CSV table of N, CA, C and O in Angstrom, one decimal:
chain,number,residue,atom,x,y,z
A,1,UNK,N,8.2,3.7,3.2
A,1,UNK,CA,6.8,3.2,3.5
A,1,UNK,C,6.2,4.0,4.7
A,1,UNK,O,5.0,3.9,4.9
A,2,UNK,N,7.0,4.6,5.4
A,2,UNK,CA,6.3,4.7,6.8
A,2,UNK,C,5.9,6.3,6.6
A,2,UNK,O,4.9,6.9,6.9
A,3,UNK,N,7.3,6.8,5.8
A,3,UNK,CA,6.9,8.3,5.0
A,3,UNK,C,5.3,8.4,4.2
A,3,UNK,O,4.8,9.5,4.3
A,4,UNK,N,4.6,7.4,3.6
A,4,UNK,CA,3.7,7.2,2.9
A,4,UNK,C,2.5,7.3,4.0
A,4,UNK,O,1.6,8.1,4.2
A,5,UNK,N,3.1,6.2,4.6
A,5,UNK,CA,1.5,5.8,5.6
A,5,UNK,C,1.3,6.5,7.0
A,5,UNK,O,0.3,6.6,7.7
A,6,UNK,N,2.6,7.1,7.3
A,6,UNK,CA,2.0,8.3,7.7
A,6,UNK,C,1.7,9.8,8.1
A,6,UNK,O,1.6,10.5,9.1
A,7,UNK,N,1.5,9.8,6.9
A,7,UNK,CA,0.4,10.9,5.9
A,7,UNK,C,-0.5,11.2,6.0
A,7,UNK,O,-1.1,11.1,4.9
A,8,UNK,N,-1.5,11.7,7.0
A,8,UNK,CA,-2.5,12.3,7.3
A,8,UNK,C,-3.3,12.4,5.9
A,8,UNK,O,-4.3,11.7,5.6
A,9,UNK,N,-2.7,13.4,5.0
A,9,UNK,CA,-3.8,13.1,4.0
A,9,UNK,C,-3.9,12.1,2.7
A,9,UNK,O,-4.8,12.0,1.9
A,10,UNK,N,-2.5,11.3,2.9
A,10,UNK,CA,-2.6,9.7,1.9
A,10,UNK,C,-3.7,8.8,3.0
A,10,UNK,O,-4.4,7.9,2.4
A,11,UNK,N,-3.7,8.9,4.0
A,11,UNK,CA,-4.4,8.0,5.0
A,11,UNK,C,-5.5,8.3,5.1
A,11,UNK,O,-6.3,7.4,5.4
A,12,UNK,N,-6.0,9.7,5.0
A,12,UNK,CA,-7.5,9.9,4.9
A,12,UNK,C,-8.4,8.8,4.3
A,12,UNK,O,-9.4,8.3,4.8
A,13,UNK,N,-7.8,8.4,3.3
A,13,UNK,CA,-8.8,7.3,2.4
A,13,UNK,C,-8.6,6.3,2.6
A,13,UNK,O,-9.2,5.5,1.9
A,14,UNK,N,-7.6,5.8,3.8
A,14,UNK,CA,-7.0,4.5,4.2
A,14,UNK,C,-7.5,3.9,5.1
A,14,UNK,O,-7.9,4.8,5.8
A,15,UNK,N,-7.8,2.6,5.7
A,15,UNK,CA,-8.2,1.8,7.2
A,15,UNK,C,-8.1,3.2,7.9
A,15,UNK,O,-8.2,4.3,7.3
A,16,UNK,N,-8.0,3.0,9.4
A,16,UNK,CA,-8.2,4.1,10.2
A,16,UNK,C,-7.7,5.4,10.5
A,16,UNK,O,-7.9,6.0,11.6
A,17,UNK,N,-7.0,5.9,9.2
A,17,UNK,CA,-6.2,7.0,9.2
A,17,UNK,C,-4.7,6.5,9.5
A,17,UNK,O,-4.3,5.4,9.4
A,18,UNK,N,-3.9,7.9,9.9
A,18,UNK,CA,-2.2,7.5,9.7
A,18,UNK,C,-2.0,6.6,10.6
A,18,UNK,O,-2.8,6.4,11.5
A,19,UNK,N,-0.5,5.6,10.4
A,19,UNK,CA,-0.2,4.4,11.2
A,19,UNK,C,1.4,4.9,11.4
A,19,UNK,O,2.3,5.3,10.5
A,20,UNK,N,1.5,4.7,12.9
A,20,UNK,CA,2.7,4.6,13.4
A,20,UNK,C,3.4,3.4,12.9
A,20,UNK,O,2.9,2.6,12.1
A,21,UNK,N,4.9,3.2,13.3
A,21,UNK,CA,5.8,2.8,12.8
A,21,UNK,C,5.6,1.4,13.1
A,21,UNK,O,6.0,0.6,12.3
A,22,UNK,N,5.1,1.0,14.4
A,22,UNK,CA,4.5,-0.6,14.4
A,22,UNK,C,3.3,-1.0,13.8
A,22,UNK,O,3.0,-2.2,13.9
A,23,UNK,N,2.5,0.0,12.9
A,23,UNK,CA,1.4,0.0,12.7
A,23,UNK,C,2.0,-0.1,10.8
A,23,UNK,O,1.1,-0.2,9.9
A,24,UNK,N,2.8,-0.1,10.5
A,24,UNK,CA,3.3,0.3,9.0
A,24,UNK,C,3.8,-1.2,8.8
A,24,UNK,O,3.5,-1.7,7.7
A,25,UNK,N,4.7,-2.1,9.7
A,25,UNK,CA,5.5,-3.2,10.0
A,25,UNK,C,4.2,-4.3,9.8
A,25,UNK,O,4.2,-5.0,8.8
A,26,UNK,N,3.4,-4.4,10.8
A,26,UNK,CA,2.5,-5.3,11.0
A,26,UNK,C,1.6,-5.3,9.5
A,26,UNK,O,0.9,-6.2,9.2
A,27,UNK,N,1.8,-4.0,8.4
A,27,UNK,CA,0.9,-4.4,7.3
A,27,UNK,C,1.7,-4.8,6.2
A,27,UNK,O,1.2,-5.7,5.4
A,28,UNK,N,3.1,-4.2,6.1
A,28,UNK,CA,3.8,-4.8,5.4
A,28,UNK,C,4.4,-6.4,5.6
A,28,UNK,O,4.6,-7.0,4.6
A,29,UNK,N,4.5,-7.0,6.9
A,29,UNK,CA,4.4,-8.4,7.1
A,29,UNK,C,2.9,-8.9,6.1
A,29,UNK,O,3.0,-9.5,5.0
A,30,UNK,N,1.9,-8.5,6.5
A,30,UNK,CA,1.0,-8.9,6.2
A,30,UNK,C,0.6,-9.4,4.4
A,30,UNK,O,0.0,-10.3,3.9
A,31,UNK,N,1.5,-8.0,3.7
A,31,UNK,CA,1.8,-7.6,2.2
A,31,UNK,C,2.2,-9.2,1.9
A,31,UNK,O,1.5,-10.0,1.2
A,32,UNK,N,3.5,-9.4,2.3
A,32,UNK,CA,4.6,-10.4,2.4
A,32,UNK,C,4.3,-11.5,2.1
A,32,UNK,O,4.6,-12.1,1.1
A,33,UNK,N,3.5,-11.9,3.4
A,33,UNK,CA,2.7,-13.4,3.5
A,33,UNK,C,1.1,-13.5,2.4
A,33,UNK,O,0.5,-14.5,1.9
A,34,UNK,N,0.8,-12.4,2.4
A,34,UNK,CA,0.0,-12.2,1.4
A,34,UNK,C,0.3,-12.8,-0.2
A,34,UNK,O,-0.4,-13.3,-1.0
A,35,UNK,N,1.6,-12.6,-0.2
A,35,UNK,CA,2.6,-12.5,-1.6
A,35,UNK,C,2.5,-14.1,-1.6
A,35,UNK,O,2.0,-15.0,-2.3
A,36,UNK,N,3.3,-14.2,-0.7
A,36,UNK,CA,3.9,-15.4,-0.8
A,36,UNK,C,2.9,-16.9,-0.8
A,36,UNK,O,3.1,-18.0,-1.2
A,37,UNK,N,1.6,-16.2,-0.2
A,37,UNK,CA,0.5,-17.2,-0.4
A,37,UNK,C,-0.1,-17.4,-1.4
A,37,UNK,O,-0.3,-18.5,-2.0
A,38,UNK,N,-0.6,-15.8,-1.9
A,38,UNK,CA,-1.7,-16.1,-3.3
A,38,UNK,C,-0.2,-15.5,-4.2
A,38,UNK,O,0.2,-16.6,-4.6
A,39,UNK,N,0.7,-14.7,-4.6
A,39,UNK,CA,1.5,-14.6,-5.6
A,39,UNK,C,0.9,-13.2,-6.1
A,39,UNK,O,1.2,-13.0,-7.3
A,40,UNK,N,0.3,-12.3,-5.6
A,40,UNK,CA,-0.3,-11.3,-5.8
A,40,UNK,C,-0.1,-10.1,-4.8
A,40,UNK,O,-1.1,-10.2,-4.0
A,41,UNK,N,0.6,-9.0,-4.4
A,41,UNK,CA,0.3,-8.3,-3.5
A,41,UNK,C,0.2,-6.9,-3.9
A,41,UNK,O,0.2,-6.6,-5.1
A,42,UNK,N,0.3,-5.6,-2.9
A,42,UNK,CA,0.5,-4.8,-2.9
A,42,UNK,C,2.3,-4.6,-3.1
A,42,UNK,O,3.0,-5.2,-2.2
A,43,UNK,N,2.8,-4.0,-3.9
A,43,UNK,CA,4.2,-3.3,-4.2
A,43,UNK,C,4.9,-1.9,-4.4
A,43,UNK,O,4.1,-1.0,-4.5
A,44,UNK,N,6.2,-1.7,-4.5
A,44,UNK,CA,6.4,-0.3,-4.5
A,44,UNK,C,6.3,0.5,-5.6
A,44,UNK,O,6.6,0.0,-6.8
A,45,UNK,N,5.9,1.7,-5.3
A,45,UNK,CA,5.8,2.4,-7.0
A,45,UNK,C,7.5,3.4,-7.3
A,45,UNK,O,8.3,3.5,-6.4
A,46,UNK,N,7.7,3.8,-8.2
A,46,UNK,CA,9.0,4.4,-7.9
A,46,UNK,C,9.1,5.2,-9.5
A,46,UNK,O,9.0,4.6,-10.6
A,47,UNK,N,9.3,6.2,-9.4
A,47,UNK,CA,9.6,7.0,-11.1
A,47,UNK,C,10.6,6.8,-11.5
A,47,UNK,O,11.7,6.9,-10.9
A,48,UNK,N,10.3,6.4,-13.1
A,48,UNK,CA,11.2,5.5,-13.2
A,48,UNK,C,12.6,5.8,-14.1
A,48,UNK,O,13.2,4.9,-14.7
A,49,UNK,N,12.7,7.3,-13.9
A,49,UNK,CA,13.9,8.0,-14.5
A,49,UNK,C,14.7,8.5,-13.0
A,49,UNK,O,15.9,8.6,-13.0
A,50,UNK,N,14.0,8.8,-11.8
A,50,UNK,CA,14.7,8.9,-11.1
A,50,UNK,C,14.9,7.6,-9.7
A,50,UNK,O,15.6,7.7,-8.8
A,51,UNK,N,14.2,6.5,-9.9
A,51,UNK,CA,13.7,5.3,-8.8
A,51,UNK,C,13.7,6.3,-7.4
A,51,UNK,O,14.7,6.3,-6.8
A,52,UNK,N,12.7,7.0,-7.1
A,52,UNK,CA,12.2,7.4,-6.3
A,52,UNK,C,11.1,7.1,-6.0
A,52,UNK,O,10.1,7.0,-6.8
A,53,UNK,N,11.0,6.7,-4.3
A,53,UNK,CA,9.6,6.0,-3.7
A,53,UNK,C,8.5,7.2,-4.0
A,53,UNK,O,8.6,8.3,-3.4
A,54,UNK,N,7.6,6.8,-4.9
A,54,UNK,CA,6.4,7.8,-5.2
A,54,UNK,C,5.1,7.0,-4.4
A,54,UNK,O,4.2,7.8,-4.3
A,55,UNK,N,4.8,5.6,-3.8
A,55,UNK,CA,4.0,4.9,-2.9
A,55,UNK,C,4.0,3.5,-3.5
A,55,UNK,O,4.9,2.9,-3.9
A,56,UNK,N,2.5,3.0,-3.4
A,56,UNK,CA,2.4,1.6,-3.3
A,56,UNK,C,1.2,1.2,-4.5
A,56,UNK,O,0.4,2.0,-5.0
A,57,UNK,N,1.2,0.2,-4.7
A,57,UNK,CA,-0.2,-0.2,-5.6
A,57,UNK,C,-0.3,-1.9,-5.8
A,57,UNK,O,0.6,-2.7,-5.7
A,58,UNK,N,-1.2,-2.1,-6.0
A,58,UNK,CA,-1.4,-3.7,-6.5
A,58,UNK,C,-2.9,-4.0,-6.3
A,58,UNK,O,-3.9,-3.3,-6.1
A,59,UNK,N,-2.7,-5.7,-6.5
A,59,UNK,CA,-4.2,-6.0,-6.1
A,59,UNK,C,-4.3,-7.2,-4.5
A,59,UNK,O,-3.7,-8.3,-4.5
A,60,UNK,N,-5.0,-6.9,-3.8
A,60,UNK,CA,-5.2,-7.7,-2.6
A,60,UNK,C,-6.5,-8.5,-2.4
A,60,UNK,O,-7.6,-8.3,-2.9
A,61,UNK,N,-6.2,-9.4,-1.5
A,61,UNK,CA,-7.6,-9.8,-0.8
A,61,UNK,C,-8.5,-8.2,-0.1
A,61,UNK,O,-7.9,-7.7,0.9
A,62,UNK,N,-9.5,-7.9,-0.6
A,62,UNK,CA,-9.9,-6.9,0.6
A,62,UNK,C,-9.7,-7.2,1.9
A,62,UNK,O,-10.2,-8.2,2.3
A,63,UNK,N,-8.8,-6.4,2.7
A,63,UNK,CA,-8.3,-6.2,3.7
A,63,UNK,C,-7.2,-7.4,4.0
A,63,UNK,O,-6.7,-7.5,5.1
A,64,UNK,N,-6.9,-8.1,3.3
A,64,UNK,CA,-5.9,-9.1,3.3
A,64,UNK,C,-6.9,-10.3,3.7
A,64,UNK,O,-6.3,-11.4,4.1
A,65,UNK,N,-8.4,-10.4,3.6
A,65,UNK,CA,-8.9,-11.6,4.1
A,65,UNK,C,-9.4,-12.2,2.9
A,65,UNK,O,-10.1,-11.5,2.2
A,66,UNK,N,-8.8,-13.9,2.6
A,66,UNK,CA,-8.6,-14.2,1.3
A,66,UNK,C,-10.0,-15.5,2.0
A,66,UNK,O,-10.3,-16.6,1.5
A,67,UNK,N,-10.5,-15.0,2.9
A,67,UNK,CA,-12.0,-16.0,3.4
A,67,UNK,C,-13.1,-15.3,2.6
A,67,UNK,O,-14.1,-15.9,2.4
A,68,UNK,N,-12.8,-14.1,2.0
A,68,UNK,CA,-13.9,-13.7,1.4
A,68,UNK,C,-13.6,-13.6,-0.2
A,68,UNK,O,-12.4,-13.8,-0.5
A,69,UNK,N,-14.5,-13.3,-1.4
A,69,UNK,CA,-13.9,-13.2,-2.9
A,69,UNK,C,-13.6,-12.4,-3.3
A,69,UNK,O,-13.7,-12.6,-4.5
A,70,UNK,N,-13.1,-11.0,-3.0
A,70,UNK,CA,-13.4,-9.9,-3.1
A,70,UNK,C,-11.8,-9.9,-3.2
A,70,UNK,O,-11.1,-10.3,-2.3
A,71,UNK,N,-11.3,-9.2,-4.3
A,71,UNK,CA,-10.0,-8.7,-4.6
A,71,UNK,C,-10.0,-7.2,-5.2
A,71,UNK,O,-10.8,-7.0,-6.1
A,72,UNK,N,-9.4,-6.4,-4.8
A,72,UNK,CA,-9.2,-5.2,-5.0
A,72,UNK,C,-8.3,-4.2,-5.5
A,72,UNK,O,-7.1,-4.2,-5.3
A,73,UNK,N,-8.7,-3.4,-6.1
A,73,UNK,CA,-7.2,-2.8,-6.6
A,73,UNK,C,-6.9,-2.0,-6.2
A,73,UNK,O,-7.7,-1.1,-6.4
A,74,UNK,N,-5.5,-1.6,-5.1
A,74,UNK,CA,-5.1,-1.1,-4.3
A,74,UNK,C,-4.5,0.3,-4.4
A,74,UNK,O,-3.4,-0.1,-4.9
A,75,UNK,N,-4.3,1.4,-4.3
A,75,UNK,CA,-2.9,2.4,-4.5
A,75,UNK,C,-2.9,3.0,-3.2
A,75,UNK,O,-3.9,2.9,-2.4
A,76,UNK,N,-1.8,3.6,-3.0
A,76,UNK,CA,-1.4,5.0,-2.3
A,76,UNK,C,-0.1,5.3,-3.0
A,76,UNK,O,0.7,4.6,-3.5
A,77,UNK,N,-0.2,6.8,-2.9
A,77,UNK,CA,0.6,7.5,-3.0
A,77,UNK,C,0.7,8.8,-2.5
A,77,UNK,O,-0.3,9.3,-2.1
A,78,UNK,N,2.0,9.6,-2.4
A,78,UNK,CA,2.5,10.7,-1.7
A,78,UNK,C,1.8,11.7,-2.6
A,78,UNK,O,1.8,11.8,-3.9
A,79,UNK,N,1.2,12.7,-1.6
A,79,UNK,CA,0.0,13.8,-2.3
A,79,UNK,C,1.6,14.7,-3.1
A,79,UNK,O,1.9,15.1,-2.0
A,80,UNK,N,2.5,15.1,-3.7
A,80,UNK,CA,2.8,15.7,-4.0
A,80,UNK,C,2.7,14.7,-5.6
A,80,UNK,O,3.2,15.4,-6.5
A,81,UNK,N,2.3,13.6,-6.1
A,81,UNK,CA,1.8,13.3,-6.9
A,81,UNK,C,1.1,12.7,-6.9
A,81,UNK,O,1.2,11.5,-7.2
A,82,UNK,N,0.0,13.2,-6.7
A,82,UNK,CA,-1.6,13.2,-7.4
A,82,UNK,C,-1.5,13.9,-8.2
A,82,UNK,O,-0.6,14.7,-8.5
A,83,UNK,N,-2.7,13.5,-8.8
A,83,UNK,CA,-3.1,14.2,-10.2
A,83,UNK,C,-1.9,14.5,-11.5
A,83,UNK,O,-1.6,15.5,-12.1
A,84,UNK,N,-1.4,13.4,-11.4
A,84,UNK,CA,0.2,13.6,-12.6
A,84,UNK,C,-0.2,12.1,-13.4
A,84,UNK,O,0.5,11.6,-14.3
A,85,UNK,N,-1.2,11.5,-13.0
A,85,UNK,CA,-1.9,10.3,-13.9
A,85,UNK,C,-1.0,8.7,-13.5
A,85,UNK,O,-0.9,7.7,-14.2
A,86,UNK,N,-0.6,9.1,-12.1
A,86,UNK,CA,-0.5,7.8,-11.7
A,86,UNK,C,-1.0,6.4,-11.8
A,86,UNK,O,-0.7,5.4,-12.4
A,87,UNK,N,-2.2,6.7,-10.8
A,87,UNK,CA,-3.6,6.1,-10.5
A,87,UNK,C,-4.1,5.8,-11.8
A,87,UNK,O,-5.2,5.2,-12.0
């Protein structure tokens, strides 16, 4: 996960660009409690002839704030697969 997030250019399109290793922890708690409240979160992606971590995807509260209605569908993934029809 921390290989993922931080990624300079998986992060480009992310909150404030790459996240250090306290900064990776604090969103994956977040994922967690997210889960465990509504039953929906972001999860790992992995190919699935080799279960290799290829990134993340799911659906969230935008930005994890479930004060507002707005649910979103989430990905990242490691630029060495893009464009292989993940997403």
């Amino acid at each position: 996960l921390y290989t993922l997030q931080s990624n300079s250019k998986v992060m480009s399109f992310i909150g404030n660009g790459k996240r250090d290793k306290n900064e990776v922890m604090i969103r994956l708690e977040k994922a967690i409690n997210h889960y465990q409240k509504h039953q929906f979160s972001l999860g790992s992606v992995f190919v699935k002839d080799s279960l290799e971590f290829i990134g993340r995807a799911g659906l969230i509260y935008l930005n994890y704030d479930d004060n507002q209605p707005e649910v979103e569908v989430a990905y990242a993934l490691l630029p060495q697969y893009w464009s292989k029809g993940y997403a």
